[in-house]
Amino acid sequence: MADARTREGQRMLIAYVVVTVVTIAANTAVAVADFARAGFVLANSAEVGVPRSWLPVLGALKAAGAAGLALGLLGVPFVGPAAAAGLVLFFAGAVAAHLRARVLRNIAVPAAFLALAAASLLLAAVR
């Protein structure tokens, strides 16, 4: 019975690390795109009504979330789950912005980021 619990714990740890690393990579990449004012970022933000002047702040929030998740993976207590919770709130707002602007053709993108953040939070909580 203890072996089964140990294996389950190992699987949960692997899932936590994999999902969190993917979340870190995705948020880092999109933060860089925000800072670089990539064409797709400018087009999307204009379409949903986000001013260009907000892009550095939005990029910084995504980068801070990614950094917090990384610190959590490194064992800093409470930082990882707090970062994941912040990213959940951030991307819930992004989904809401898409819904408010009725821009549904690419709503899957912020929804995917929301799902990654939520999975990171859930796995950190049960770990």
GROMACS .gro file of N, CA, C and O in nm:
model
  508
    1MET      N    1   0.082  -0.119   0.000
    1MET     CA    2   0.000   0.000   0.000
    1MET      C    3   0.087   0.126   0.000
    1MET      O    4   0.057   0.222  -0.068
    2ALA      N    5   0.195   0.125   0.077
    2ALA     CA    6   0.284   0.241   0.081
    2ALA      C    7   0.350   0.264  -0.054
    2ALA      O    8   0.372   0.378  -0.094
    3ASP      N    9   0.382   0.154  -0.124
    3ASP     CA   10   0.442   0.167  -0.257
    3ASP      C   11   0.347   0.236  -0.354
    3ASP      O   12   0.389   0.317  -0.435
    4ALA      N   13   0.220   0.202  -0.346
    4ALA     CA   14   0.120   0.265  -0.433
    4ALA      C   15   0.110   0.415  -0.405
    4ALA      O   16   0.100   0.496  -0.497
    5ARG      N   17   0.113   0.452  -0.277
    5ARG     CA   18   0.109   0.594  -0.241
    5ARG      C   19   0.234   0.667  -0.288
    5ARG      O   20   0.227   0.781  -0.333
    6THR      N   21   0.347   0.600  -0.277
    6THR     CA   22   0.473   0.660  -0.321
    6THR      C   23   0.470   0.683  -0.472
    6THR      O   24   0.508   0.789  -0.520
    7ARG      N   25   0.423   0.582  -0.547
    7ARG     CA   26   0.414   0.597  -0.693
    7ARG      C   27   0.317   0.708  -0.731
    7ARG      O   28   0.343   0.786  -0.822
    8GLU      N   29   0.205   0.714  -0.661
    8GLU     CA   30   0.107   0.819  -0.688
    8GLU      C   31   0.167   0.957  -0.658
    8GLU      O   32   0.149   1.052  -0.733
    9GLY      N   33   0.239   0.966  -0.548
    9GLY     CA   34   0.306   1.091  -0.514
    9GLY      C   35   0.410   1.131  -0.618
    9GLY      O   36   0.422   1.249  -0.652
   10GLN      N   37   0.482   1.034  -0.670
   10GLN     CA   38   0.581   1.062  -0.774
   10GLN      C   39   0.512   1.110  -0.901
   10GLN      O   40   0.560   1.202  -0.967
   11ARG      N   41   0.401   1.047  -0.937
   11ARG     CA   42   0.326   1.091  -1.056
   11ARG      C   43   0.275   1.233  -1.040
   11ARG      O   44   0.279   1.312  -1.134
   12MET      N   45   0.226   1.263  -0.921
   12MET     CA   46   0.176   1.400  -0.896
   12MET      C   47   0.289   1.502  -0.904
   12MET      O   48   0.272   1.610  -0.959
   13LEU      N   49   0.405   1.466  -0.851
   13LEU     CA   50   0.520   1.555  -0.858
   13LEU      C   51   0.562   1.578  -1.003
   13LEU      O   52   0.588   1.691  -1.045
   14ILE      N   53   0.566   1.470  -1.081
   14ILE     CA   54   0.602   1.483  -1.222
   14ILE      C   55   0.500   1.570  -1.296
   14ILE      O   56   0.537   1.659  -1.373
   15ALA      N   57   0.373   1.547  -1.271
   15ALA     CA   58   0.268   1.628  -1.334
   15ALA      C   59   0.282   1.774  -1.295
   15ALA      O   60   0.274   1.864  -1.381
   16TYR      N   61   0.306   1.799  -1.167
   16TYR     CA   62   0.324   1.937  -1.119
   16TYR      C   63   0.442   2.004  -1.190
   16TYR      O   64   0.429   2.116  -1.239
   17VAL      N   65   0.555   1.936  -1.196
   17VAL     CA   66   0.674   1.994  -1.259
   17VAL      C   67   0.650   2.019  -1.407
   17VAL      O   68   0.679   2.128  -1.458
   18VAL      N   69   0.597   1.921  -1.478
   18VAL     CA   70   0.576   1.935  -1.623
   18VAL      C   71   0.478   2.048  -1.653
   18VAL      O   72   0.506   2.136  -1.736
   19VAL      N   73   0.363   2.047  -1.588
   19VAL     CA   74   0.262   2.150  -1.614
   19VAL      C   75   0.316   2.288  -1.577
   19VAL      O   76   0.296   2.385  -1.650
   20THR      N   77   0.385   2.297  -1.466
   20THR     CA   78   0.437   2.426  -1.422
   20THR      C   79   0.546   2.477  -1.516
   20THR      O   80   0.550   2.596  -1.549
   21VAL      N   81   0.634   2.389  -1.562
   21VAL     CA   82   0.738   2.431  -1.657
   21VAL      C   83   0.675   2.478  -1.787
   21VAL      O   84   0.718   2.580  -1.845
   22VAL      N   85   0.573   2.409  -1.835
   22VAL     CA   86   0.504   2.453  -1.957
   22VAL      C   87   0.439   2.589  -1.934
   22VAL      O   88   0.445   2.678  -2.020
   23THR      N   89   0.378   2.608  -1.819
   23THR     CA   90   0.315   2.737  -1.786
   23THR      C   91   0.419   2.848  -1.778
   23THR      O   92   0.395   2.959  -1.828
   24ILE      N   93   0.533   2.819  -1.718
   24ILE     CA   94   0.642   2.918  -1.712
   24ILE      C   95   0.687   2.955  -1.852
   24ILE      O   96   0.701   3.073  -1.886
   25ALA      N   97   0.711   2.855  -1.935
   25ALA     CA   98   0.759   2.880  -2.071
   25ALA      C   99   0.658   2.961  -2.152
   25ALA      O  100   0.695   3.058  -2.221
   26ALA      N  101   0.532   2.924  -2.144
   26ALA     CA  102   0.428   2.994  -2.221
   26ALA      C  103   0.416   3.140  -2.176
   26ALA      O  104   0.408   3.231  -2.260
   27ASN      N  105   0.416   3.163  -2.046
   27ASN     CA  106   0.403   3.300  -1.996
   27ASN      C  107   0.527   3.384  -2.023
   27ASN      O  108   0.516   3.503  -2.051
   28THR      N  109   0.643   3.321  -2.016
   28THR     CA  110   0.766   3.393  -2.049
   28THR      C  111   0.764   3.435  -2.196
   28THR      O  112   0.796   3.550  -2.229
   29ALA      N  113   0.724   3.344  -2.283
   29ALA     CA  114   0.720   3.374  -2.426
   29ALA      C  115   0.623   3.487  -2.457
   29ALA      O  116   0.655   3.579  -2.533
   30VAL      N  117   0.505   3.483  -2.398
   30VAL     CA  118   0.407   3.587  -2.428
   30VAL      C  119   0.445   3.720  -2.362
   30VAL      O  120   0.415   3.827  -2.415
   31ALA      N  121   0.515   3.715  -2.248
   31ALA     CA  122   0.563   3.839  -2.187
   31ALA      C  123   0.667   3.904  -2.277
   31ALA      O  124   0.664   4.027  -2.298
   32VAL      N  125   0.756   3.825  -2.333
   32VAL     CA  126   0.856   3.878  -2.427
   32VAL      C  127   0.786   3.939  -2.548
   32VAL      O  128   0.823   4.047  -2.594
   33ALA      N  129   0.683   3.871  -2.597
   33ALA     CA  130   0.607   3.924  -2.711
   33ALA      C  131   0.540   4.057  -2.674
   33ALA      O  132   0.535   4.150  -2.756
   34ASP      N  133   0.490   4.068  -2.552
   34ASP     CA  134   0.431   4.194  -2.506
   34ASP      C  135   0.536   4.305  -2.504
   34ASP      O  136   0.511   4.415  -2.554
   35PHE      N  137   0.651   4.276  -2.447
   35PHE     CA  138   0.757   4.377  -2.438
   35PHE      C  139   0.807   4.418  -2.577
   35PHE      O  140   0.842   4.533  -2.600
   36ALA      N  141   0.811   4.321  -2.669
   36ALA     CA  142   0.858   4.348  -2.805
   36ALA      C  143   0.750   4.411  -2.893
   36ALA      O  144   0.778   4.449  -3.006
   37ARG      N  145   0.630   4.419  -2.840
   37ARG     CA  146   0.515   4.470  -2.916
   37ARG      C  147   0.501   4.396  -3.048
   37ARG      O  148   0.492   4.455  -3.156
   38ALA      N  149   0.500   4.263  -3.036
   38ALA     CA  150   0.486   4.177  -3.153
   38ALA      C  151   0.355   4.208  -3.225
   38ALA      O  152   0.256   4.249  -3.163
   39GLY      N  153   0.357   4.187  -3.355
   39GLY     CA  154   0.239   4.218  -3.436
   39GLY      C  155   0.113   4.152  -3.388
   39GLY      O  156   0.007   4.216  -3.381
   40PHE      N  157   0.119   4.023  -3.353
   40PHE     CA  158  -0.001   3.955  -3.307
   40PHE      C  159  -0.051   4.012  -3.174
   40PHE      O  160  -0.172   4.016  -3.149
   41VAL      N  161   0.040   4.059  -3.091
   41VAL     CA  162   0.000   4.119  -2.963
   41VAL      C  163  -0.071   4.251  -2.989
   41VAL      O  164  -0.177   4.278  -2.931
   42LEU      N  165  -0.016   4.335  -3.076
   42LEU     CA  166  -0.078   4.463  -3.108
   42LEU      C  167  -0.216   4.444  -3.171
   42LEU      O  168  -0.311   4.514  -3.136
   43ALA      N  169  -0.226   4.349  -3.263
   43ALA     CA  170  -0.355   4.324  -3.330
   43ALA      C  171  -0.458   4.274  -3.230
   43ALA      O  172  -0.573   4.322  -3.229
   44ASN      N  173  -0.419   4.180  -3.146
   44ASN     CA  174  -0.513   4.123  -3.049
   44ASN      C  175  -0.555   4.227  -2.946
   44ASN      O  176  -0.673   4.239  -2.914
   45SER      N  177  -0.460   4.303  -2.895
   45SER     CA  178  -0.495   4.403  -2.793
   45SER      C  179  -0.587   4.510  -2.851
   45SER      O  180  -0.681   4.554  -2.784
   46ALA      N  181  -0.562   4.551  -2.975
   46ALA     CA  182  -0.650   4.650  -3.038
   46ALA      C  183  -0.790   4.594  -3.056
   46ALA      O  184  -0.890   4.663  -3.035
   47GLU      N  185  -0.797   4.468  -3.094
   47GLU     CA  186  -0.926   4.404  -3.120
   47GLU      C  187  -1.012   4.394  -2.994
   47GLU      O  188  -1.133   4.409  -2.999
   48VAL      N  189  -0.948   4.369  -2.879
   48VAL     CA  190  -1.025   4.355  -2.755
   48VAL      C  191  -1.031   4.484  -2.675
   48VAL      O  192  -1.089   4.488  -2.566
   49GLY      N  193  -0.970   4.591  -2.727
   49GLY     CA  194  -0.981   4.722  -2.663
   49GLY      C  195  -0.881   4.749  -2.552
   49GLY      O  196  -0.907   4.830  -2.464
   50VAL      N  197  -0.766   4.681  -2.556
   50VAL     CA  198  -0.661   4.705  -2.456
   50VAL      C  199  -0.565   4.809  -2.514
   50VAL      O  200  -0.507   4.787  -2.620
   51PRO      N  201  -0.546   4.921  -2.446
   51PRO     CA  202  -0.455   5.024  -2.498
   51PRO      C  203  -0.310   4.974  -2.506
   51PRO      O  204  -0.265   4.896  -2.422
   52ARG      N  205  -0.238   5.020  -2.607
   52ARG     CA  206  -0.097   4.982  -2.623
   52ARG      C  207  -0.015   5.019  -2.501
   52ARG      O  208   0.082   4.951  -2.469
   53SER      N  209  -0.052   5.125  -2.435
   53SER     CA  210   0.024   5.171  -2.318
   53SER      C  211   0.020   5.070  -2.204
   53SER      O  212   0.103   5.075  -2.114
   54TRP      N  213  -0.075   4.977  -2.207
   54TRP     CA  214  -0.084   4.876  -2.102
   54TRP      C  215   0.010   4.758  -2.126
   54TRP      O  216   0.034   4.679  -2.034
   55LEU      N  217   0.062   4.744  -2.248
   55LEU     CA  218   0.141   4.625  -2.281
   55LEU      C  219   0.262   4.602  -2.189
   55LEU      O  220   0.284   4.488  -2.147
   56PRO      N  221   0.339   4.704  -2.155
   56PRO     CA  222   0.451   4.676  -2.063
   56PRO      C  223   0.405   4.624  -1.926
   56PRO      O  224   0.468   4.535  -1.869
   57VAL      N  225   0.296   4.677  -1.877
   57VAL     CA  226   0.245   4.632  -1.747
   57VAL      C  227   0.194   4.489  -1.757
   57VAL      O  228   0.221   4.404  -1.671
   58LEU      N  229   0.120   4.461  -1.865
   58LEU     CA  230   0.069   4.325  -1.883
   58LEU      C  231   0.184   4.226  -1.900
   58LEU      O  232   0.180   4.115  -1.844
   59GLY      N  233   0.285   4.265  -1.976
   59GLY     CA  234   0.402   4.179  -1.991
   59GLY      C  235   0.473   4.157  -1.859
   59GLY      O  236   0.517   4.045  -1.828
   60ALA      N  237   0.483   4.261  -1.779
   60ALA     CA  238   0.548   4.249  -1.648
   60ALA      C  239   0.469   4.156  -1.556
   60ALA      O  240   0.530   4.077  -1.480
   61LEU      N  241   0.337   4.163  -1.561
   61LEU     CA  242   0.255   4.074  -1.478
   61LEU      C  243   0.274   3.928  -1.519
   61LEU      O  244   0.286   3.839  -1.433
   62LYS      N  245   0.278   3.903  -1.649
   62LYS     CA  246   0.300   3.766  -1.697
   62LYS      C  247   0.440   3.717  -1.659
   62LYS      O  248   0.458   3.603  -1.616
   63ALA      N  249   0.538   3.804  -1.675
   63ALA     CA  250   0.676   3.767  -1.638
   63ALA      C  251   0.687   3.742  -1.488
   63ALA      O  252   0.755   3.648  -1.445
   64ALA      N  253   0.621   3.824  -1.408
   64ALA     CA  254   0.623   3.805  -1.263
   64ALA      C  255   0.557   3.672  -1.225
   64ALA      O  256   0.605   3.600  -1.136
   65GLY      N  257   0.447   3.638  -1.294
   65GLY     CA  258   0.382   3.510  -1.269
   65GLY      C  259   0.475   3.394  -1.302
   65GLY      O  260   0.486   3.298  -1.226
   66ALA      N  261   0.543   3.404  -1.416
   66ALA     CA  262   0.637   3.298  -1.456
   66ALA      C  263   0.751   3.287  -1.355
   66ALA      O  264   0.790   3.177  -1.315
   67ALA      N  265   0.803   3.401  -1.312
   67ALA     CA  266   0.913   3.400  -1.214
   67ALA      C  267   0.867   3.341  -1.081
   67ALA      O  268   0.939   3.262  -1.017
   68GLY      N  269   0.747   3.376  -1.039
   68GLY     CA  270   0.693   3.320  -0.915
   68GLY      C  271   0.674   3.170  -0.922
   68GLY      O  272   0.703   3.097  -0.827
   69LEU      N  273   0.626   3.122  -1.038
   69LEU     CA  274   0.613   2.977  -1.055
   69LEU      C  275   0.749   2.909  -1.048
   69LEU      O  276   0.763   2.802  -0.988
   70ALA      N  277   0.850   2.972  -1.109
   70ALA     CA  278   0.986   2.915  -1.105
   70ALA      C  279   1.038   2.911  -0.962
   70ALA      O  280   1.098   2.811  -0.920
   71LEU      N  281   1.014   3.017  -0.888
   71LEU     CA  282   1.058   3.017  -0.747
   71LEU      C  283   0.986   2.909  -0.668
   71LEU      O  284   1.045   2.844  -0.581
   72GLY      N  285   0.860   2.887  -0.699
   72GLY     CA  286   0.785   2.780  -0.634
   72GLY      C  287   0.845   2.644  -0.664
   72GLY      O  288   0.856   2.559  -0.576
   73LEU      N  289   0.884   2.623  -0.790
   73LEU     CA  290   0.949   2.496  -0.825
   73LEU      C  291   1.081   2.478  -0.751
   73LEU      O  292   1.121   2.366  -0.720
   74LEU      N  293   1.147   2.590  -0.723
   74LEU     CA  294   1.274   2.584  -0.651
   74LEU      C  295   1.255   2.569  -0.500
   74LEU      O  296   1.353   2.560  -0.427
   75GLY      N  297   1.131   2.567  -0.456
   75GLY     CA  298   1.103   2.538  -0.316
   75GLY      C  299   1.072   2.657  -0.228
   75GLY      O  300   1.062   2.641  -0.106
   76VAL      N  301   1.058   2.777  -0.284
   76VAL     CA  302   1.023   2.892  -0.202
   76VAL      C  303   0.877   2.877  -0.158
   76VAL      O  304   0.788   2.870  -0.243
   77PRO      N  305   0.852   2.870  -0.029
   77PRO     CA  306   0.716   2.843   0.020
   77PRO      C  307   0.616   2.950  -0.023
   77PRO      O  308   0.646   3.070  -0.021
   78PHE      N  309   0.499   2.906  -0.063
   78PHE     CA  310   0.382   2.988  -0.093
   78PHE      C  311   0.393   3.072  -0.221
   78PHE      O  312   0.293   3.122  -0.269
   79VAL      N  313   0.512   3.092  -0.275
   79VAL     CA  314   0.527   3.181  -0.390
   79VAL      C  315   0.467   3.119  -0.516
   79VAL      O  316   0.398   3.186  -0.592
   80GLY      N  317   0.492   2.990  -0.538
   80GLY     CA  318   0.439   2.924  -0.656
   80GLY      C  319   0.287   2.927  -0.663
   80GLY      O  320   0.230   2.970  -0.764
   81PRO      N  321   0.220   2.882  -0.557
   81PRO     CA  322   0.074   2.889  -0.560
   81PRO      C  323   0.020   3.032  -0.571
   81PRO      O  324  -0.080   3.055  -0.640
   82ALA      N  325   0.086   3.126  -0.507
   82ALA     CA  326   0.042   3.266  -0.518
   82ALA      C  327   0.057   3.316  -0.662
   82ALA      O  328  -0.031   3.385  -0.715
   83ALA      N  329   0.168   3.281  -0.726
   83ALA     CA  330   0.189   3.321  -0.866
   83ALA      C  331   0.085   3.255  -0.956
   83ALA      O  332   0.031   3.320  -1.046
   84ALA      N  333   0.059   3.128  -0.933
   84ALA     CA  334  -0.042   3.058  -1.014
   84ALA      C  335  -0.179   3.122  -0.995
   84ALA      O  336  -0.253   3.142  -1.093
   85ALA      N  337  -0.213   3.157  -0.871
   85ALA     CA  338  -0.342   3.223  -0.846
   85ALA      C  339  -0.349   3.358  -0.916
   85ALA      O  340  -0.453   3.394  -0.973
   86GLY      N  341  -0.239   3.432  -0.913
   86GLY     CA  342  -0.236   3.560  -0.984
   86GLY      C  343  -0.255   3.542  -1.133
   86GLY      O  344  -0.328   3.619  -1.198
   87LEU      N  345  -0.192   3.440  -1.191
   87LEU     CA  346  -0.209   3.414  -1.334
   87LEU      C  347  -0.351   3.368  -1.365
   87LEU      O  348  -0.406   3.404  -1.470
   88VAL      N  349  -0.412   3.292  -1.277
   88VAL     CA  350  -0.552   3.253  -1.297
   88VAL      C  351  -0.640   3.379  -1.304
   88VAL      O  352  -0.722   3.393  -1.395
   89LEU      N  353  -0.620   3.470  -1.211
   89LEU     CA  354  -0.699   3.594  -1.213
   89LEU      C  355  -0.670   3.677  -1.338
   89LEU      O  356  -0.762   3.732  -1.400
   90PHE      N  357  -0.542   3.686  -1.374
   90PHE     CA  358  -0.503   3.762  -1.493
   90PHE      C  359  -0.573   3.708  -1.617
   90PHE      O  360  -0.634   3.783  -1.694
   91PHE      N  361  -0.565   3.576  -1.638
   91PHE     CA  362  -0.620   3.520  -1.761
   91PHE      C  363  -0.772   3.507  -1.755
   91PHE      O  364  -0.837   3.506  -1.861
   92ALA      N  365  -0.830   3.502  -1.636
   92ALA     CA  366  -0.976   3.513  -1.628
   92ALA      C  367  -1.018   3.651  -1.678
   92ALA      O  368  -1.118   3.665  -1.750
   93GLY      N  369  -0.940   3.753  -1.643
   93GLY     CA  370  -0.966   3.887  -1.695
   93GLY      C  371  -0.948   3.895  -1.845
   93GLY      O  372  -1.024   3.964  -1.914
   94ALA      N  373  -0.849   3.825  -1.898
   94ALA     CA  374  -0.826   3.824  -2.043
   94ALA      C  375  -0.943   3.757  -2.116
   94ALA      O  376  -0.990   3.808  -2.219
   95VAL      N  377  -0.992   3.647  -2.061
   95VAL     CA  378  -1.109   3.581  -2.121
   95VAL      C  379  -1.229   3.675  -2.114
   95VAL      O  380  -1.303   3.690  -2.212
   96ALA      N  381  -1.247   3.741  -2.001
   96ALA     CA  382  -1.357   3.836  -1.986
   96ALA      C  383  -1.345   3.951  -2.087
   96ALA      O  384  -1.446   3.995  -2.143
   97ALA      N  385  -1.223   3.999  -2.110
   97ALA     CA  386  -1.203   4.106  -2.209
   97ALA      C  387  -1.243   4.060  -2.348
   97ALA      O  388  -1.306   4.135  -2.424
   98HIS      N  389  -1.210   3.937  -2.382
   98HIS     CA  390  -1.250   3.882  -2.511
   98HIS      C  391  -1.401   3.871  -2.521
   98HIS      O  392  -1.460   3.904  -2.625
   99LEU      N  393  -1.466   3.824  -2.414
   99LEU     CA  394  -1.611   3.812  -2.414
   99LEU      C  395  -1.678   3.949  -2.423
   99LEU      O  396  -1.775   3.966  -2.498
  100ARG      N  397  -1.627   4.044  -2.346
  100ARG     CA  398  -1.684   4.180  -2.347
  100ARG      C  399  -1.676   4.241  -2.486
  100ARG      O  400  -1.769   4.305  -2.533
  101ALA      N  401  -1.564   4.219  -2.554
  101ALA     CA  402  -1.544   4.275  -2.687
  101ALA      C  403  -1.605   4.187  -2.796
  101ALA      O  404  -1.600   4.223  -2.914
  102ARG      N  405  -1.661   4.074  -2.756
  102ARG     CA  406  -1.719   3.977  -2.850
  102ARG      C  407  -1.616   3.930  -2.954
  102ARG      O  408  -1.648   3.911  -3.071
  103VAL      N  409  -1.494   3.912  -2.909
  103VAL     CA  410  -1.386   3.860  -2.993
  103VAL      C  411  -1.368   3.713  -2.953
  103VAL      O  412  -1.293   3.682  -2.860
  104LEU      N  413  -1.439   3.626  -3.024
  104LEU     CA  414  -1.441   3.485  -2.986
  104LEU      C  415  -1.353   3.399  -3.076
  104LEU      O  416  -1.323   3.285  -3.041
  105ARG      N  417  -1.308   3.453  -3.187
  105ARG     CA  418  -1.233   3.371  -3.282
  105ARG      C  419  -1.101   3.321  -3.224
  105ARG      O  420  -1.052   3.217  -3.264
  106ASN      N  421  -1.043   3.395  -3.129
  106ASN     CA  422  -0.916   3.352  -3.070
  106ASN      C  423  -0.923   3.345  -2.917
  106ASN      O  424  -0.821   3.353  -2.851
  107ILE      N  425  -1.042   3.328  -2.864
  107ILE     CA  426  -1.058   3.320  -2.718
  107ILE      C  427  -0.990   3.195  -2.661
  107ILE      O  428  -0.958   3.190  -2.542
  108ALA      N  429  -0.964   3.098  -2.748
  108ALA     CA  430  -0.897   2.976  -2.701
  108ALA      C  431  -0.757   3.005  -2.647
  108ALA      O  432  -0.707   2.931  -2.561
  109VAL      N  433  -0.694   3.111  -2.696
  109VAL     CA  434  -0.557   3.142  -2.651
  109VAL      C  435  -0.557   3.182  -2.504
  109VAL      O  436  -0.489   3.118  -2.422
  110PRO      N  437  -0.631   3.287  -2.463
  110PRO     CA  438  -0.631   3.318  -2.320
  110PRO      C  439  -0.693   3.206  -2.237
  110PRO      O  440  -0.653   3.185  -2.122
  111ALA      N  441  -0.788   3.132  -2.295
  111ALA     CA  442  -0.846   3.019  -2.221
  111ALA      C  443  -0.742   2.911  -2.196
  111ALA      O  444  -0.741   2.849  -2.089
  112ALA      N  445  -0.653   2.888  -2.292
  112ALA     CA  446  -0.547   2.788  -2.272
  112ALA      C  447  -0.449   2.834  -2.164
  112ALA      O  448  -0.406   2.753  -2.080
  113PHE      N  449  -0.415   2.963  -2.165
  113PHE     CA  450  -0.328   3.016  -2.059
  113PHE      C  451  -0.397   3.006  -1.924
  113PHE      O  452  -0.332   2.974  -1.823
  114LEU      N  453  -0.526   3.032  -1.920
  114LEU     CA  454  -0.604   3.019  -1.797
  114LEU      C  455  -0.601   2.874  -1.749
  114LEU      O  456  -0.581   2.848  -1.630
  115ALA      N  457  -0.619   2.780  -1.841
  115ALA     CA  458  -0.618   2.638  -1.803
  115ALA      C  459  -0.481   2.596  -1.749
  115ALA      O  460  -0.473   2.521  -1.650
  116LEU      N  461  -0.374   2.643  -1.813
  116LEU     CA  462  -0.240   2.611  -1.763
  116LEU      C  463  -0.219   2.667  -1.622
  116LEU      O  464  -0.166   2.597  -1.534
  117ALA      N  465  -0.259   2.791  -1.602
  117ALA     CA  466  -0.242   2.853  -1.470
  117ALA      C  467  -0.325   2.780  -1.365
  117ALA      O  468  -0.278   2.753  -1.254
  118ALA      N  469  -0.449   2.744  -1.401
  118ALA     CA  470  -0.536   2.673  -1.308
  118ALA      C  471  -0.480   2.535  -1.276
  118ALA      O  472  -0.483   2.491  -1.160
  119ALA      N  473  -0.427   2.466  -1.376
  119ALA     CA  474  -0.368   2.334  -1.353
  119ALA      C  475  -0.244   2.347  -1.264
  119ALA      O  476  -0.223   2.265  -1.173
  120SER      N  477  -0.164   2.449  -1.286
  120SER     CA  478  -0.046   2.473  -1.201
  120SER      C  479  -0.089   2.497  -1.057
  120SER      O  480  -0.027   2.445  -0.963
  121LEU      N  481  -0.193   2.577  -1.039
  121LEU     CA  482  -0.243   2.607  -0.905
  121LEU      C  483  -0.297   2.480  -0.838
  121LEU      O  484  -0.265   2.451  -0.723
  122LEU      N  485  -0.378   2.404  -0.911
  122LEU     CA  486  -0.435   2.282  -0.855
  122LEU      C  487  -0.327   2.182  -0.815
  122LEU      O  488  -0.330   2.126  -0.706
  123LEU      N  489  -0.231   2.162  -0.906
  123LEU     CA  490  -0.124   2.066  -0.877
  123LEU      C  491  -0.035   2.113  -0.761
  123LEU      O  492   0.012   2.031  -0.682
  124ALA      N  493  -0.014   2.244  -0.752
  124ALA     CA  494   0.064   2.296  -0.638
  124ALA      C  495  -0.013   2.274  -0.507
  124ALA      O  496   0.048   2.243  -0.404
  125ALA      N  497  -0.145   2.289  -0.514
  125ALA     CA  498  -0.226   2.274  -0.393
  125ALA      C  499  -0.231   2.130  -0.344
  125ALA      O  500  -0.229   2.106  -0.223
  126VAL      N  501  -0.234   2.034  -0.435
  126VAL     CA  502  -0.245   1.894  -0.393
  126VAL      C  503  -0.110   1.828  -0.371
  126VAL      O  504  -0.101   1.717  -0.322
  127ARG      N  505  -0.004   1.899  -0.407
  127ARG     CA  506   0.130   1.845  -0.393
  127ARG      C  507   0.169   1.840  -0.252
  127ARG      O  508   0.177   1.834  -0.156
   0.00000   0.00000   0.00000
